[in-house]
CSV table of C-alpha atoms in Angstrom, one decimal:
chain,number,residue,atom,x,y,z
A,1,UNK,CA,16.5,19.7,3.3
A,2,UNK,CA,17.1,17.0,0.7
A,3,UNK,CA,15.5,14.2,2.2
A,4,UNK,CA,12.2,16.7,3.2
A,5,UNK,CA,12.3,16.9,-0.8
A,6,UNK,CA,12.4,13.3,-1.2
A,7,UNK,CA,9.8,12.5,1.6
A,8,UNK,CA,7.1,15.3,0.3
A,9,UNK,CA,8.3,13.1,-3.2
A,10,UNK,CA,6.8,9.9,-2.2
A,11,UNK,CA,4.0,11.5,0.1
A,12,UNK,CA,2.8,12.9,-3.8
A,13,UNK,CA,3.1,9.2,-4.9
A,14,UNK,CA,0.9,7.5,-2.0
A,15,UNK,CA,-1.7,10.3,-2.4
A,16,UNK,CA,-1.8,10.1,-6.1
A,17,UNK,CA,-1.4,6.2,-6.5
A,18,UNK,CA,1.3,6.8,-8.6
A,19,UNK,CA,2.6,3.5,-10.0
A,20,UNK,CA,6.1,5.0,-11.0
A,21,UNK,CA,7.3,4.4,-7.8
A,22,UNK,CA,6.5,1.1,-6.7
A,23,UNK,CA,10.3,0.1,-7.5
A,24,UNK,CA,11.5,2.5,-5.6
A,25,UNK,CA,9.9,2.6,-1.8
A,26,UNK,CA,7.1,1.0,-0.3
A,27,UNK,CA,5.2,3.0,2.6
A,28,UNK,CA,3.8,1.3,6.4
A,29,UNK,CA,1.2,3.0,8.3
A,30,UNK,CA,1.7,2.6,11.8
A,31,UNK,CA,-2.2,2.6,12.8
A,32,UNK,CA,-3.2,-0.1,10.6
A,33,UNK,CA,0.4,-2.4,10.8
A,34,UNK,CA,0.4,-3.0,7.0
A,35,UNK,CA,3.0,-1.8,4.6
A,36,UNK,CA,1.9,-1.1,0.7
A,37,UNK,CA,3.4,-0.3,-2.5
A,38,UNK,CA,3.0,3.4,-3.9
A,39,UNK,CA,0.6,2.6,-6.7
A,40,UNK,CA,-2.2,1.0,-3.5
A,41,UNK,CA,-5.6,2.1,-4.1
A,42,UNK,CA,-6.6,1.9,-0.8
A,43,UNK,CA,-7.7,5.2,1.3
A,44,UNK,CA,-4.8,7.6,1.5
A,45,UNK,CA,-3.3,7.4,5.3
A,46,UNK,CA,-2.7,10.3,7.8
A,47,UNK,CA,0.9,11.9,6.9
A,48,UNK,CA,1.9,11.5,10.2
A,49,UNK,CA,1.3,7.7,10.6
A,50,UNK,CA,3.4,6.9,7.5
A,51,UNK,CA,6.8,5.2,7.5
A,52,UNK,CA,8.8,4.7,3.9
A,53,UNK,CA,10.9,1.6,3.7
A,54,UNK,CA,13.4,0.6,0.2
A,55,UNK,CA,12.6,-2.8,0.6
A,56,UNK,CA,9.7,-4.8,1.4
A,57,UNK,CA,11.6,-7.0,4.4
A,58,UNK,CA,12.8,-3.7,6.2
A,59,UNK,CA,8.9,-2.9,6.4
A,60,UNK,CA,8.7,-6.8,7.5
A,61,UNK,CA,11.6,-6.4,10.2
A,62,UNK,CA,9.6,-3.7,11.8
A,63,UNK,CA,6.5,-5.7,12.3
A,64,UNK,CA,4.5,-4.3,9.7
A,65,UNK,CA,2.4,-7.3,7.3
A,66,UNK,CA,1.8,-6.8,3.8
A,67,UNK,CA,-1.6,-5.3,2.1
A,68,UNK,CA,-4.0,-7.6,1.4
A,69,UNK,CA,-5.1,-5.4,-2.0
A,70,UNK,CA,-1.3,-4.5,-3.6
A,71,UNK,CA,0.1,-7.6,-2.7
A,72,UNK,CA,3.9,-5.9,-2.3
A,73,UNK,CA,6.8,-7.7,-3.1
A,74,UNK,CA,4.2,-10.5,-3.7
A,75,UNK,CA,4.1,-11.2,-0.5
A,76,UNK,CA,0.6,-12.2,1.1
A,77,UNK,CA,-0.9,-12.0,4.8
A,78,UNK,CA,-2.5,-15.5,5.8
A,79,UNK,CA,-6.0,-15.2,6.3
A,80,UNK,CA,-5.8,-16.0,10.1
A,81,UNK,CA,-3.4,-12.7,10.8
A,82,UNK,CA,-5.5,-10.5,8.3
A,83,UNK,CA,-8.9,-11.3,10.2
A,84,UNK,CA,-6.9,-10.4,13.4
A,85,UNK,CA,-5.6,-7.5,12.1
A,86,UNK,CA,-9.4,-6.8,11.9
A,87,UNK,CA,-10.9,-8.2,15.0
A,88,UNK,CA,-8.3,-5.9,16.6
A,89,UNK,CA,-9.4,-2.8,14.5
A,90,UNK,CA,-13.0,-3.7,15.5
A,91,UNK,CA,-12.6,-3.8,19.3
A,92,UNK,CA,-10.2,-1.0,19.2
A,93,UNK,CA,-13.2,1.4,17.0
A,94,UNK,CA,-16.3,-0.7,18.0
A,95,UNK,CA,-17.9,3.0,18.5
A,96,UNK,CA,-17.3,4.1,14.9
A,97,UNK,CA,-18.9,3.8,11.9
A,98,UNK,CA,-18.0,0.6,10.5
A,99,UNK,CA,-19.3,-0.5,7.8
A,100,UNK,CA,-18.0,-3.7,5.0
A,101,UNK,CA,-16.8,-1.2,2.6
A,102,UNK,CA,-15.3,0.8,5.9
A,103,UNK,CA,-13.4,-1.9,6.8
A,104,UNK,CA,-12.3,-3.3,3.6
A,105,UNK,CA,-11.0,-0.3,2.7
A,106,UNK,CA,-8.9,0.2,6.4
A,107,UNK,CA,-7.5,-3.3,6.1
A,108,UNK,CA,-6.5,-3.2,2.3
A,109,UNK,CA,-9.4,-5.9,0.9
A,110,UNK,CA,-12.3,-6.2,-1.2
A,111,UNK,CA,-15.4,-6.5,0.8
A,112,UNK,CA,-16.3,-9.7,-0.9
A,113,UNK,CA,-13.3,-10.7,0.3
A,114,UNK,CA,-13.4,-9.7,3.6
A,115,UNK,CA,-16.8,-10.9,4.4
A,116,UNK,CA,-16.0,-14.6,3.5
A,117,UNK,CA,-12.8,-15.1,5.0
A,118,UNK,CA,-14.0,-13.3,8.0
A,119,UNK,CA,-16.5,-15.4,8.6
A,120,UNK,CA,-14.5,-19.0,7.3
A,121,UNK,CA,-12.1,-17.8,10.0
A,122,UNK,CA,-14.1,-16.4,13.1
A,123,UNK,CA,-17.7,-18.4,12.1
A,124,UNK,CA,-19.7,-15.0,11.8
A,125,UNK,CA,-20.1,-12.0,9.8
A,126,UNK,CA,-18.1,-8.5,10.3
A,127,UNK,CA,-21.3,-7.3,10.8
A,128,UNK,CA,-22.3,-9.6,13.1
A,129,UNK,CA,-19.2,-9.9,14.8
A,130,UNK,CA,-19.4,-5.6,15.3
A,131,UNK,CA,-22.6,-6.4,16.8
A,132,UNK,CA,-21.3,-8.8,19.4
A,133,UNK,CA,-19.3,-6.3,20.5
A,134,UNK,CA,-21.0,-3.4,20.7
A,135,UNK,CA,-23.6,-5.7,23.1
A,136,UNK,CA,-20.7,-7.0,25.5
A,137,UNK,CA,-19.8,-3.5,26.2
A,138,UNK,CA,-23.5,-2.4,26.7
A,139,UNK,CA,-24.4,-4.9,28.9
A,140,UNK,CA,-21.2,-3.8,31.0
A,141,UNK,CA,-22.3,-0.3,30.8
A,142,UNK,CA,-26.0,-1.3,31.9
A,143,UNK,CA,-24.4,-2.9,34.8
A,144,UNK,CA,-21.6,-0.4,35.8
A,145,UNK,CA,-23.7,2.7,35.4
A,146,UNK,CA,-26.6,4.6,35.5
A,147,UNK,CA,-26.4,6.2,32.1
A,148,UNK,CA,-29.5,6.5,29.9
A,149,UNK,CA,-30.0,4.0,27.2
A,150,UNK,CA,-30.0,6.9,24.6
A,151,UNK,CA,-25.9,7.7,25.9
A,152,UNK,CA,-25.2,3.9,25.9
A,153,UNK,CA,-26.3,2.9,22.8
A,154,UNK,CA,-24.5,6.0,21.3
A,155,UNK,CA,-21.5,5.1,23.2
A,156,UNK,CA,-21.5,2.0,21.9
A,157,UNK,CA,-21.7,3.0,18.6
A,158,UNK,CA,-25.5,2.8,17.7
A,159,UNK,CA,-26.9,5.9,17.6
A,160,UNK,CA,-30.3,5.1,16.9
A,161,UNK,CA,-32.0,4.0,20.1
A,162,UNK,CA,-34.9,2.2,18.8
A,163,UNK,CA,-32.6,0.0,16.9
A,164,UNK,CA,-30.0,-0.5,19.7
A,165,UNK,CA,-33.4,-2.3,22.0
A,166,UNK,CA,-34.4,-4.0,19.1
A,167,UNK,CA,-31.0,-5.4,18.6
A,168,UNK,CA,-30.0,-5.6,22.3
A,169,UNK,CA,-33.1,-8.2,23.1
A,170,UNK,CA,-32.4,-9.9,19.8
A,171,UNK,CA,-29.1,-10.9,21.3
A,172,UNK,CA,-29.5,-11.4,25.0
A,173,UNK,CA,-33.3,-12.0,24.8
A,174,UNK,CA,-34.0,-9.3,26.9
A,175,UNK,CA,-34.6,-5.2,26.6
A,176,UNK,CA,-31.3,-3.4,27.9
A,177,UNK,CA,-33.8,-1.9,31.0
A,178,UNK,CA,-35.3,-5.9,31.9
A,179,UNK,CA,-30.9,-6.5,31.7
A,180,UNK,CA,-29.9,-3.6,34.4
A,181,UNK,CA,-33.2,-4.6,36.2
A,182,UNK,CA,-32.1,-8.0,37.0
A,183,UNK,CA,-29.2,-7.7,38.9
A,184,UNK,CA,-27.2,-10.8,38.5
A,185,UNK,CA,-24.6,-10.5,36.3
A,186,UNK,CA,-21.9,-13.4,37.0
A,187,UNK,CA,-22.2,-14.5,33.3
């Protein structure tokens, strides 16, 4: 019963921000791999995918990286790991909603921040870089099914049709119907 006390204890400090205890855990979320102090502003996690840790290294020796925004223990992420943490993220919720701010706030950065070293790192925007993805798995849909463009563009995470074409021959120069219609696909 005691340590149910303690955990619904700390679960009050991560929800409230509450920089009293940032001496005295830190917290790990398993779906995002990162580990924060108590006092992180970032968006509160789901219950269930948090971990508490004492020290900063035994969050470390579990695989978990440090956040980006709180900086715990004053230990940093290098840039090349944080914008994988991201791409990975991306490819893993390409169908979501994701926005800068979105993703900023899921991988513990400023957006400022995470739209330059994204792109010093990969070459492209977020943005763009959401958008590259979203196309690669419509253009496999176009050519491994006969779904409507209307449920392809919504399962790829545009949800306005109009804007999924426009944005589809943009990128591959062609309208998603001319891109089925051709036939060869041994890009």
């Amino acid at each position: 019963m005691k340590n149910e006390k303690i955990y619904e204890q700390y679960w009050q400090a991560i929800i409230e921000n509450n920089s009293n205890y940032d001496d005295v855990f830190y917290y790990a979320v398993k779906s995002t791999g990162i580990f924060c102090r108590p006092s992180c502003k970032s968006r509160p996690p789901k219950k269930e995918n948090v971990r508490i840790y004492i020290e900063a290294k035994e969050a470390i020796e579990s695989g978990f990286r440090p956040c980006k925004r709180c900086k715990p223990h004053g230990l940093r992420l290098p840039e090349e790991e944080w914008v994988n943490q991201i791409t990975e993220y991306i490819k893993e919720h390409y169908e979501d909603q994701l926005t800068l701010d979105i993703l900023a706030d899921i991988c513990h950065g400023s957006p400022y921040h995470l739209q330059r070293t994204f792109k010093k790192v990969i070459g492209i925007s977020p943005v763009e870089y959401i958008q590259q993805i979203r196309i690669n798995k419509a253009k496999e849909l176009l050519t491994t099914t006969s779904k409507p463009l209307v449920e392809i563009g919504s399962t790829v995470g545009m949800n306005n049709t109009s804007y999924f074409i426009t944005l589809f021959k943009k990128i591959t120069g062609d309208t998603p119907n001319q891109y089925r219609g051709k036939g060869d696909f041994n890009e």
